[in-house]
Coordinates of C-alpha atoms in Angstrom, one line a residue:
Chain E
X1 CA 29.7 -67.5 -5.8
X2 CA 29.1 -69.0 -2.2
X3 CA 31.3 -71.4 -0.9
X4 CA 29.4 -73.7 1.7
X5 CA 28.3 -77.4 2.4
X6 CA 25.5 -79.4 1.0
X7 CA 24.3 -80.5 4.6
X8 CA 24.3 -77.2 6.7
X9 CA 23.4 -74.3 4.9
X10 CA 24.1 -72.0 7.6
X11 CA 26.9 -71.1 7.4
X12 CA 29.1 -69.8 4.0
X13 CA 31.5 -67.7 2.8
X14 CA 30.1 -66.0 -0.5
X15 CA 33.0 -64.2 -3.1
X16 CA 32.2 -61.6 -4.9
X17 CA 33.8 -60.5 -7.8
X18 CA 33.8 -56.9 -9.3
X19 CA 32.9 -55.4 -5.4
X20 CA 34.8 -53.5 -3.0
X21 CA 34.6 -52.0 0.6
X22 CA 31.1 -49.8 -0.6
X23 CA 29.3 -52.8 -0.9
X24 CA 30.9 -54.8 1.7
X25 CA 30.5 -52.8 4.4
X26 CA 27.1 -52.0 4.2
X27 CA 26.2 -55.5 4.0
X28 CA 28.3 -56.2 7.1
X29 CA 26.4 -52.9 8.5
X30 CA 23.0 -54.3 7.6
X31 CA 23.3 -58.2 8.7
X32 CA 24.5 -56.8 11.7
X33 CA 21.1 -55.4 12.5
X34 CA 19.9 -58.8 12.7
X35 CA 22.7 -60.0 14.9
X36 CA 22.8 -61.8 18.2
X37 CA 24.3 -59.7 21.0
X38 CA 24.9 -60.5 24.6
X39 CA 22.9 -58.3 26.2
X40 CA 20.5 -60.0 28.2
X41 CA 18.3 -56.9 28.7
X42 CA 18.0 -57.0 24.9
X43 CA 17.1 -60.4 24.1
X44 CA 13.6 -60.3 26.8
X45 CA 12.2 -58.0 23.8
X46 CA 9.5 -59.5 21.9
X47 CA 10.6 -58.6 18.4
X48 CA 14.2 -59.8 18.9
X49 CA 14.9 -63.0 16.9
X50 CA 18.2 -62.8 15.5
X51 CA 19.5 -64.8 12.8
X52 CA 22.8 -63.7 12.8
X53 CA 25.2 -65.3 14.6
X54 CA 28.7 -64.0 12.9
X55 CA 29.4 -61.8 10.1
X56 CA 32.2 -60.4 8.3
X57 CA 34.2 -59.3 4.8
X58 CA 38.1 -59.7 3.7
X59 CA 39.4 -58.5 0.6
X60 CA 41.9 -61.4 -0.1
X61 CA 44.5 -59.2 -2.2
X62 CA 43.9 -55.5 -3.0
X63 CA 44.8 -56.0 -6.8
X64 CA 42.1 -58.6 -7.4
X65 CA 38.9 -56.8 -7.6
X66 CA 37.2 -59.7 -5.1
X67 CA 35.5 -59.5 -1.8
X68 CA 34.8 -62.4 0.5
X69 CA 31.5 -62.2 2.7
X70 CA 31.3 -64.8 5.7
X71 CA 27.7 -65.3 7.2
X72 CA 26.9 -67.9 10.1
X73 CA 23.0 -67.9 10.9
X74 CA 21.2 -69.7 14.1
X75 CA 19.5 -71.9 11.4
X76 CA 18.3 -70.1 8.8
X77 CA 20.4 -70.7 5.3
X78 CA 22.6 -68.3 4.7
X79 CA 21.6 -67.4 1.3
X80 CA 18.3 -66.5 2.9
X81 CA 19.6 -64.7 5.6
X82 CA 22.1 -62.2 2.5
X83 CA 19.1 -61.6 0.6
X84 CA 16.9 -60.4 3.2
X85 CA 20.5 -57.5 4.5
X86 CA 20.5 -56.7 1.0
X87 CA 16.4 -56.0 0.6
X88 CA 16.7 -54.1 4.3
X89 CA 19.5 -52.0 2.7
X90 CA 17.9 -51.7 -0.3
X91 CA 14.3 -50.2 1.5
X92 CA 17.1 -48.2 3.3
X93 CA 18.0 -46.4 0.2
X94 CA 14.9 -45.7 -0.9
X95 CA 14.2 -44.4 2.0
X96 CA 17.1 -41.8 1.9
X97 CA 16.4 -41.3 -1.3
X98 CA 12.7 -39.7 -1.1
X99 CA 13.7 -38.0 2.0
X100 CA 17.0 -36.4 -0.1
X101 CA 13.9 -35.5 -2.4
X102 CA 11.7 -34.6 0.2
X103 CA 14.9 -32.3 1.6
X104 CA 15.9 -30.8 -1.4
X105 CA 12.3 -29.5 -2.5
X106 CA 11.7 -28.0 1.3
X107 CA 14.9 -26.3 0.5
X108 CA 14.0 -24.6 -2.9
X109 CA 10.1 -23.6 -1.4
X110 CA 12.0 -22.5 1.7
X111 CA 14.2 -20.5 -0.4
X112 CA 11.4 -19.0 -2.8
X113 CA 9.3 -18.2 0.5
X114 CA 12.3 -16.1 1.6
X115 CA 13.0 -14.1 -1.2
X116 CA 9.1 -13.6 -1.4
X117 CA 9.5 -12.1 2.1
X118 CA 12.3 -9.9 1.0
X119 CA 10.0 -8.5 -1.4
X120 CA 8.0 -7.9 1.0
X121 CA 9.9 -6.1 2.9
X122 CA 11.5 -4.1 0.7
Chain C
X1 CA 12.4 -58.1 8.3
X2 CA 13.5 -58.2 11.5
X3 CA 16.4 -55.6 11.1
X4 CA 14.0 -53.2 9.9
X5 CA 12.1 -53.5 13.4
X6 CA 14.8 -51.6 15.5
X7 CA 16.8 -50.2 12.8
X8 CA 15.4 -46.4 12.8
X9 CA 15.7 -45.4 8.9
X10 CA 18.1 -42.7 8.4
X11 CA 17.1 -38.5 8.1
X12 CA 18.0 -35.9 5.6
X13 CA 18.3 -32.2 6.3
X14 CA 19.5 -30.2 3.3
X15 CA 21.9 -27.0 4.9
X16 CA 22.9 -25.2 1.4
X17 CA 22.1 -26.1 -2.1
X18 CA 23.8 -24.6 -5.4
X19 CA 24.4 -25.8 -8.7
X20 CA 27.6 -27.6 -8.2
X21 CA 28.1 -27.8 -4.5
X22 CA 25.3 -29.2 -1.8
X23 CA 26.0 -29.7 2.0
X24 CA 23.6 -32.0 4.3
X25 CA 23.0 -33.5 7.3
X26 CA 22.5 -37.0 7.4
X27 CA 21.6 -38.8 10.7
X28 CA 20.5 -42.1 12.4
X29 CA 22.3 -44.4 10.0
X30 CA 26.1 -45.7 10.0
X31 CA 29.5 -44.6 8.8
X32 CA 29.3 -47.7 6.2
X33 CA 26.7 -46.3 4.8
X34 CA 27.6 -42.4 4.4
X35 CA 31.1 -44.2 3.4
X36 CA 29.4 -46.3 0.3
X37 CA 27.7 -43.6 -0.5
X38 CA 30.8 -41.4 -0.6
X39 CA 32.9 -43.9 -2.4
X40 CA 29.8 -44.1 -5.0
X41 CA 29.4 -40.6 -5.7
X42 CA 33.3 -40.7 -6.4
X43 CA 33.6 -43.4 -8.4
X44 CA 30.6 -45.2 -9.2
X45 CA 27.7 -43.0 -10.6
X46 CA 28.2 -42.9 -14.6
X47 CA 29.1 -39.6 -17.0
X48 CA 30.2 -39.0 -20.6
X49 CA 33.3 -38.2 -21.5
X50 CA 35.2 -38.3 -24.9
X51 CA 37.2 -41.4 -24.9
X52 CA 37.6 -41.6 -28.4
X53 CA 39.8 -39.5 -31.3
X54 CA 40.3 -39.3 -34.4
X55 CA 42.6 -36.6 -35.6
X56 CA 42.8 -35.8 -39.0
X57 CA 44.8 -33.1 -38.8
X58 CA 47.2 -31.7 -36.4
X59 CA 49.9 -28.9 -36.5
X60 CA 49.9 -27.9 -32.9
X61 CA 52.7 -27.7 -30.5
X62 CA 51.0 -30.5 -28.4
X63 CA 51.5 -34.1 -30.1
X64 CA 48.6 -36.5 -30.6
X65 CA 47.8 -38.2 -27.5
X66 CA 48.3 -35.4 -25.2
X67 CA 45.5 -33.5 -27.0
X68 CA 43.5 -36.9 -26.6
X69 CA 44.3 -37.0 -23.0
X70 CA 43.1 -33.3 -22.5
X71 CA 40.2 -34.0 -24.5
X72 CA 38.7 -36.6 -22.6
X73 CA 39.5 -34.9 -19.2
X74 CA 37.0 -31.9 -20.2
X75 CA 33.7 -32.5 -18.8
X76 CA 30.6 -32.7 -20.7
X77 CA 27.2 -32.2 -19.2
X78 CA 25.7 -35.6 -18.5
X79 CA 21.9 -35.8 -17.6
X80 CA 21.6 -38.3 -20.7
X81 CA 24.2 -41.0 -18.4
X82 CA 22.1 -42.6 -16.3
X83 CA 19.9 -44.0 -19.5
X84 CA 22.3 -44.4 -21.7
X85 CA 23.8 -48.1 -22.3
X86 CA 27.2 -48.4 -21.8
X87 CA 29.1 -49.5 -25.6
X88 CA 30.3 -52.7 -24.7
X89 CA 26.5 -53.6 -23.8
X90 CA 25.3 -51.9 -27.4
X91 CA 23.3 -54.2 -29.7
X92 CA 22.2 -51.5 -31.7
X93 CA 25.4 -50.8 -33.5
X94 CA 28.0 -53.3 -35.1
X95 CA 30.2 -53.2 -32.2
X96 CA 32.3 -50.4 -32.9
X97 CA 30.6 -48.6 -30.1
X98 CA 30.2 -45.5 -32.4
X99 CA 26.1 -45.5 -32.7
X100 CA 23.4 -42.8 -31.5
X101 CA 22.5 -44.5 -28.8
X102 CA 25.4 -45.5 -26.7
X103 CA 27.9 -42.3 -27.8
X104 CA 28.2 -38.4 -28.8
X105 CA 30.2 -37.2 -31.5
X106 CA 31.8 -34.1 -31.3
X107 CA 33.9 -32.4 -33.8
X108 CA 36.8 -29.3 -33.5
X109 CA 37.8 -27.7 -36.8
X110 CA 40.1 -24.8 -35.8
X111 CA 43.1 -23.2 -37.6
X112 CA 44.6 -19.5 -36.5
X113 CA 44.8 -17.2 -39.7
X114 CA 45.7 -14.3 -37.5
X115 CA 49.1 -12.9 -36.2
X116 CA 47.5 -13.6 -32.6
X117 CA 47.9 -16.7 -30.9
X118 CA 44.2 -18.4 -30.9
X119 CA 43.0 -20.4 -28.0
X120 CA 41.3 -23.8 -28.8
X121 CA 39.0 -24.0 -25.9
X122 CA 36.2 -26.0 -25.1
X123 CA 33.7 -23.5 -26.4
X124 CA 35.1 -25.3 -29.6
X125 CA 33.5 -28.6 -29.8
X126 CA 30.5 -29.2 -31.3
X127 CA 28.2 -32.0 -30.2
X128 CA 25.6 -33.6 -32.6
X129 CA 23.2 -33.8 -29.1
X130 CA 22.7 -30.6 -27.9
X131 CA 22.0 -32.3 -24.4
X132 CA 25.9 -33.3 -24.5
X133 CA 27.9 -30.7 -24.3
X134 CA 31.3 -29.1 -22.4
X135 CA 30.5 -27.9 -19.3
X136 CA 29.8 -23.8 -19.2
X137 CA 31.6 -22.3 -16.2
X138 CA 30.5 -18.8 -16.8
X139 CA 28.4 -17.3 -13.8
X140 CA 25.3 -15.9 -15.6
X141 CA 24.7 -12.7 -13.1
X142 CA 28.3 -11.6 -13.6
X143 CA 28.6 -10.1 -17.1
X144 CA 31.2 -7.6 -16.3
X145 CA 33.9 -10.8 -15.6
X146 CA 36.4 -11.4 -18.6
X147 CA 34.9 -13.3 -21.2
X148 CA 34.7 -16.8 -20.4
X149 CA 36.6 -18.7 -23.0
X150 CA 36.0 -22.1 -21.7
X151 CA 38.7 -25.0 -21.1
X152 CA 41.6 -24.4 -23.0
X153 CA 42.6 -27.4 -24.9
X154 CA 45.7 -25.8 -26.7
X155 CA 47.3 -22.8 -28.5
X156 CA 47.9 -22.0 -32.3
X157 CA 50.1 -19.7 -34.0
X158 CA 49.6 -18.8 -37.6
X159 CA 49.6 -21.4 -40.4
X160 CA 48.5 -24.0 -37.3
X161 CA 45.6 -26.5 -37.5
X162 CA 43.7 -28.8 -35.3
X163 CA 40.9 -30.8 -37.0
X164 CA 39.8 -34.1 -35.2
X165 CA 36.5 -36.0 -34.6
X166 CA 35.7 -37.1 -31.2
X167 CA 33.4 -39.6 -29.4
X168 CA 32.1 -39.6 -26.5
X169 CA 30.8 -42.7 -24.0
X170 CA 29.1 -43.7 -21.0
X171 CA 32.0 -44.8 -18.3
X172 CA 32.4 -44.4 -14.3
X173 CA 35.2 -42.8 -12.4
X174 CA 36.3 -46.7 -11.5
X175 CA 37.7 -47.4 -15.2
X176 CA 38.8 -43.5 -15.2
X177 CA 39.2 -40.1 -13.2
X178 CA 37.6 -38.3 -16.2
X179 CA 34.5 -40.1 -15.8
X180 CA 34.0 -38.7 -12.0
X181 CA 31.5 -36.3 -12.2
X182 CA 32.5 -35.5 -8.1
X183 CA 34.9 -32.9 -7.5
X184 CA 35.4 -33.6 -3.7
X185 CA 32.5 -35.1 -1.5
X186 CA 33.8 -35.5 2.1
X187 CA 31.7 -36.4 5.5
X188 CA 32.3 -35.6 9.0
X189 CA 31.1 -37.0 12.4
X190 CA 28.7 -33.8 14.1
X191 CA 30.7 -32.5 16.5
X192 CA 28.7 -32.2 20.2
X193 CA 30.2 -29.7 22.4
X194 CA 29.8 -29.2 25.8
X195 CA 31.2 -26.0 27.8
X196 CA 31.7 -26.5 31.7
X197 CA 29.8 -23.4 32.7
X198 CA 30.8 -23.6 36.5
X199 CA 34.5 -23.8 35.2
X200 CA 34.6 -21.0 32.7
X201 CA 33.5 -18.6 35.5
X202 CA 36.7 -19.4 37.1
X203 CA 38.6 -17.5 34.2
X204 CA 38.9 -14.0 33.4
X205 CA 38.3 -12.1 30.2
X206 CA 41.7 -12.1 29.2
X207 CA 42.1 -16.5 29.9
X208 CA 38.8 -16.8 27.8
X209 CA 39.7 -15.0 25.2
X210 CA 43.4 -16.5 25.1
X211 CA 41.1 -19.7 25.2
X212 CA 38.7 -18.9 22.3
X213 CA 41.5 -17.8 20.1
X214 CA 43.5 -21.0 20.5
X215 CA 41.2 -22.8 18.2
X216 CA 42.5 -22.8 14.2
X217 CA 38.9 -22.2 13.1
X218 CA 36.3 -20.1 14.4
X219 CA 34.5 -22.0 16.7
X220 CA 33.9 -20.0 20.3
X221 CA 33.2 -16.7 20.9
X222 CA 32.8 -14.5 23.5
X223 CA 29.4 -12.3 24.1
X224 CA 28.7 -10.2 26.8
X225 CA 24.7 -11.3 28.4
X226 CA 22.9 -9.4 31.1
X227 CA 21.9 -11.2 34.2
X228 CA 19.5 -9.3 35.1
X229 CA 15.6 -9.7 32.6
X230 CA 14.4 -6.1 33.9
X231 CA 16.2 -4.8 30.9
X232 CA 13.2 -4.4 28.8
X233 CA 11.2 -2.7 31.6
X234 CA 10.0 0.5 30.7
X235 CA 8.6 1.8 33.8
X236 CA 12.1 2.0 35.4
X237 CA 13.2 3.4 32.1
X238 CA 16.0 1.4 30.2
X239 CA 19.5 1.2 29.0
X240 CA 20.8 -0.5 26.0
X241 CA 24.1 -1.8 25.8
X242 CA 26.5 -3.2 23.5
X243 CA 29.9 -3.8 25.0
X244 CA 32.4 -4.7 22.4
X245 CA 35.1 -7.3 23.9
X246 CA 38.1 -6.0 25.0
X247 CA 37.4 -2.0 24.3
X248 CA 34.1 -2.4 26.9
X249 CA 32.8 0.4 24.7
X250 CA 29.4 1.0 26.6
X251 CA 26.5 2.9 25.0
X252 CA 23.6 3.6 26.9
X253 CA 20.1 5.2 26.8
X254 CA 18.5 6.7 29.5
X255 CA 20.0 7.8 32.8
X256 CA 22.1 5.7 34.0
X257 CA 25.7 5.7 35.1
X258 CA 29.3 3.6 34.5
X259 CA 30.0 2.8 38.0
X260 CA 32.9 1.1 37.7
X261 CA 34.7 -1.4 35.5
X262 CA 36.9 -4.4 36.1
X263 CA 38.5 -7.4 34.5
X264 CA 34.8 -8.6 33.2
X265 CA 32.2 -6.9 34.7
X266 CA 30.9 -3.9 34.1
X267 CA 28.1 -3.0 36.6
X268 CA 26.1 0.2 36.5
X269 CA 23.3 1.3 37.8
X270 CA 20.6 3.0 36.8
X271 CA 16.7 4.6 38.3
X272 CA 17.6 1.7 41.4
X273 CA 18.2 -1.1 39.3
X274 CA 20.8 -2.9 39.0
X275 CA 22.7 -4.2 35.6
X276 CA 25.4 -6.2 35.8
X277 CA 27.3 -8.0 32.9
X278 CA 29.3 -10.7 32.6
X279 CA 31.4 -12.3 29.4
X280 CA 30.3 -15.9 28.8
X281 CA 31.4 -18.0 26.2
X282 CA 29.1 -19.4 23.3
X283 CA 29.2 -22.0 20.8
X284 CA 29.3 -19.9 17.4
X285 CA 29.9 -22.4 14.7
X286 CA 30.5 -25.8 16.2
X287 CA 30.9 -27.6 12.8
X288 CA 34.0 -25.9 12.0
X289 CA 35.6 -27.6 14.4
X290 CA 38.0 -29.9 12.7
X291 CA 38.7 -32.6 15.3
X292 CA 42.1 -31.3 16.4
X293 CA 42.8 -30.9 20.1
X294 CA 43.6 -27.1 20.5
X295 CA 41.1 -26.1 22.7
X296 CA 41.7 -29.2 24.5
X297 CA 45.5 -28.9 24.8
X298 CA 44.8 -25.3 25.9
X299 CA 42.3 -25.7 28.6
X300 CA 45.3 -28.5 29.6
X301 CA 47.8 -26.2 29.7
X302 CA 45.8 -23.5 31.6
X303 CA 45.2 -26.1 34.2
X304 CA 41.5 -26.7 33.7
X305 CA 41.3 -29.5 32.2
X306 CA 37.9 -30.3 32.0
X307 CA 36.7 -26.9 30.6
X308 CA 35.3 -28.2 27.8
X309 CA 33.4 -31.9 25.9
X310 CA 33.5 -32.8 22.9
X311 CA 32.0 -35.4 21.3
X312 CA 32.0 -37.2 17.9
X313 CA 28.1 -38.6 17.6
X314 CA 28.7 -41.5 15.7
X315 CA 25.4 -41.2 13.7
X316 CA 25.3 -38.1 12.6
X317 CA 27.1 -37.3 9.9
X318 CA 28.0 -34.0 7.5
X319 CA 28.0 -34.0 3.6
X320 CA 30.0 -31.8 1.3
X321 CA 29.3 -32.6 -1.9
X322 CA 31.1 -30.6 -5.2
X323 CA 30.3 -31.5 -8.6
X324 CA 32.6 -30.8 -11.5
X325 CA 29.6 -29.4 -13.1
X326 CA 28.5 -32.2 -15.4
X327 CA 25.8 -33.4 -13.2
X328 CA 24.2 -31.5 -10.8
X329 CA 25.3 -32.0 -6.5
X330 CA 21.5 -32.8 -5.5
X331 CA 21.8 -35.2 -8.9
X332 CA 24.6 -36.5 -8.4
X333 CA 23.1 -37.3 -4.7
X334 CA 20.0 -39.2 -6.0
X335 CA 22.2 -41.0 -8.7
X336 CA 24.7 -42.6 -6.1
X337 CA 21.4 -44.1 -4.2
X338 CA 19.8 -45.4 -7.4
X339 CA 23.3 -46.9 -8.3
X340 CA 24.0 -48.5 -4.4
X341 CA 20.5 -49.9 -5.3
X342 CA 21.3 -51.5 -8.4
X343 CA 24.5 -53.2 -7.0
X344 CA 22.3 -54.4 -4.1
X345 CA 19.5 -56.0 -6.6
X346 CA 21.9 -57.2 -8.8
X347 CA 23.7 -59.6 -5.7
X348 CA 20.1 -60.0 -4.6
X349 CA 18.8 -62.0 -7.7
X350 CA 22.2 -63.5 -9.4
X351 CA 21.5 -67.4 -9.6
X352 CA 24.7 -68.0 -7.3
X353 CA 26.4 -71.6 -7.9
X354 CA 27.0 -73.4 -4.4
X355 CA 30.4 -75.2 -4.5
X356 CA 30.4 -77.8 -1.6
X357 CA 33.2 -77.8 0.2
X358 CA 34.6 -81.6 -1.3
X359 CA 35.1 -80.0 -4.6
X360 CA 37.7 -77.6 -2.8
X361 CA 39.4 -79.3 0.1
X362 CA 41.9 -77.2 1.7
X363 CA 40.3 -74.4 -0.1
X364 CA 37.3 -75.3 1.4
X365 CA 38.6 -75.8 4.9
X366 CA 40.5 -72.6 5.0
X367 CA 37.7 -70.7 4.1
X368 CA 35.5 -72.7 6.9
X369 CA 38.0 -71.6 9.6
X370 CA 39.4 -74.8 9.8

């Protein structure tokens, strides 16, 4: 549900219901990434074009299972702008994930390679 | 995307992998992250676990609903979860939640005829989908350990019976603890540990190892290195040696000749060359240090205070991940990603409704910061 104006999209608060702190704060984490800072050292790069102007989550009471997500952009709506942290997170975790494959199957050849040269050995 | 642009995407190093217990390294990415997917493992990726009973017969010394409770607490191996439906989202069955595709049945018939007190144990239920079953704790190498007789549910004496049905259902640890298939999963922050060489050669043997045993867990040592390289250098001939600390127990080969010892140094010489050893000490096993300040309080109180770093790198982080055994660690590692993912598509594509802020005035304004 997002709470936010007809004539300036943005900036609004969106509630979620049935989410906690694991999904908040990752989508804190990731809008950050897209966030303006101060630095002016920073903002003479050619890829930086930050949307993000504020960020933030509440939980209004810890008995209600409800989350409240602020986003302020330079312009962009901020529908837009949760959508896109949510897709960046999501690439994130398929990335994790094939390189937790990627891991675990070095591990087992790494392992079999071993015991190979035990054999070896022996 | 522009956060993808200078976000670096996060690495995975795998350090030990078992059955029910995996530890890695995961780096470049935030503690939010390697928090959600903590809190997921723990409470969000789905199992099966009996949640219903019906008990037909019972003459135990346990009453009804304990044996329910105990029941549903045993874990059941649960590759089949992530494809399963839950029951309340069944069309297939009537509602009752009881069909084949969104539950297990298991039945227990036991009753003790003997003198000898029987143990109903979890070796005891029988599953109509040999894919579901109670967990097996038995180590397969060790055959000489007592035989293992599973989970014990409860004991009968003679004349006692226990007959019940049992079905079993998709749930996650969020509705209830026996649906956690995570025994513990806990991160740390790497630890980086920097030793002021210049400053440790101010102490003697017996200050550096007062030092390195001031620390709970094993995390410095002492080891004796040669300064000198022309140890390997045959033409001179050579001499091994091994000092152990604190007995200075020096074995040699070749001619050569203990000159003299003190505090840490042990110089001898040998052919015209010259050995001489000092006690340095090394890093052994910096991730079992556990944040406290020993070795800092130490140093402190020995008045060098800046003997030695250390330094939480807030993007490196370690994984301990134990499994209760109904899904695998490494699987229980890819199913907390695919879940994170699903929570993140299903926010991505809900049709949201915008209220505008008329409809909720103060609400509205309060929300607004006003």
């Amino acid at each position: 549900m997002e709470h936010g104006s007809y004539s300036d999209p943005s900036k609004s608060t969106f509630s979620f219901g049935d989410e906690d702190h694991t999904f908040a704060n990752s989508v804190r984490f990731s809008l950050n990434q897209d966030a303006i800072y101060a630095d002016e050292a920073l903002s003479l790069l050619l890829s930086y074009s930050p949307r993000v102007s504020f960020c933030g989550y509440s939980i209004p009471h810890p008995s209600d299972n409800r989350v409240n997500i602020r986003v302020q952009t330079t312009g962009d709506p901020a529908r837009e702008v949760l959508n896109d942290a949510c897709q960046d997170l999501m690439l994130m975790c398929q990335h994790v994930r094939s390189t937790f494959d990627k891991a675990v199957s070095d591990f087992k050849k790494g392992k079999t390679r071993k015991g190979n040269k035990d054999m070896n050995v022996d | 995307m522009e956060g993808v642009s200078y976000a670096r995407m996060p690495r995975v190093k795998i350090r030990e992998l078992k059955d029910d217990y995996a530890k890695f390294e995961l780096r470049d990415t935030d503690a939010s992250i390697a928090n959600a997917l903590r809190r997921v493992m723990i409470a969000e990726v789905p199992t099966i676990a009996i949640d219903l009973v019906e008990i037909e017969v019972n003459s135990s010394v346990l009453n009804d609903e304990f044996i329910a409770h105990r029941l549903g607490l045993i874990p059941l191996t649960s590759e089949r979860a992530m494809s399963m439906r839950f029951s309340r989202d069944c069309d297939a069955c009537d509602g009752d939640g009881q069909c084949e595709f969104c539950s297990v049945e298991f039945h227990l018939r036991v009753k003790c005829m003997t003198d000898q007190t029987l143990d109903v144990s979890s070796k005891d239920l029988y599953s109509s989908d040999h894919s579901v079953v109670p967990v097996d704790f038995s180590d397969p190498s060790n055959h000489e350990s007592s035989d293992n007789r599973g989970i014990i549910i409860v004991k009968l004496r003679r004349g006692q019976e226990l007959r019940l049905r049992a079905i079993a259902r998709k749930g996650i640890g969020k509705d209830h603890a026996k649906w956690s298939p995570a025994a513990t999963v806990t991160f740390m922050y790497e630890p980086e540990i920097h030793i002021n060489e210049d400053l440790m050669e101010t102490l003697t043997l017996e200050e550096k190892r007062e030092w390195v045993d001031s620390s709970p867990t094993r995390v410095f040592e002492i080891d004796p290195v040669t300064q000198q390289c022309s140890l390997l250098n045959y033409g001179f001939g050579y001499a091994l040696f091994s000092a152990f600390i604190g007995n200075a127990i020096v074995n040699s080969v070749h001619n050569s000749k203990l000159l003299s010892l003190s505090s840490s140094r042990i110089i001898s010489r040998t052919n015209s060359k010259e050995w001489c050893l000092t006690f340095i000490v090394m890093v052994v096993d910096a991730e079992a240090y556990t944040y406290d300040d020993e070795v800092l309080k130490k140093a402190e109180a020995m008045g060098k205070p800046g003997l030695v770093e250390i330094i939480a790198r807030q993007d490196s982080f370690i994984f301990t991940v134990e499994s209760t055994g109904a899904i695998k660690a490494s699987q229980l590692v890819l199913n907390a990603i695919e879940i994170l993912k699903q929570k993140l598509d299903a926010v991505r594509l809900s049709e949201d409704t915008v209220e505008a802020d008329d409809q909720f005035g103060e609400l509205g304004a309060h929300m607004r910061g006003g």
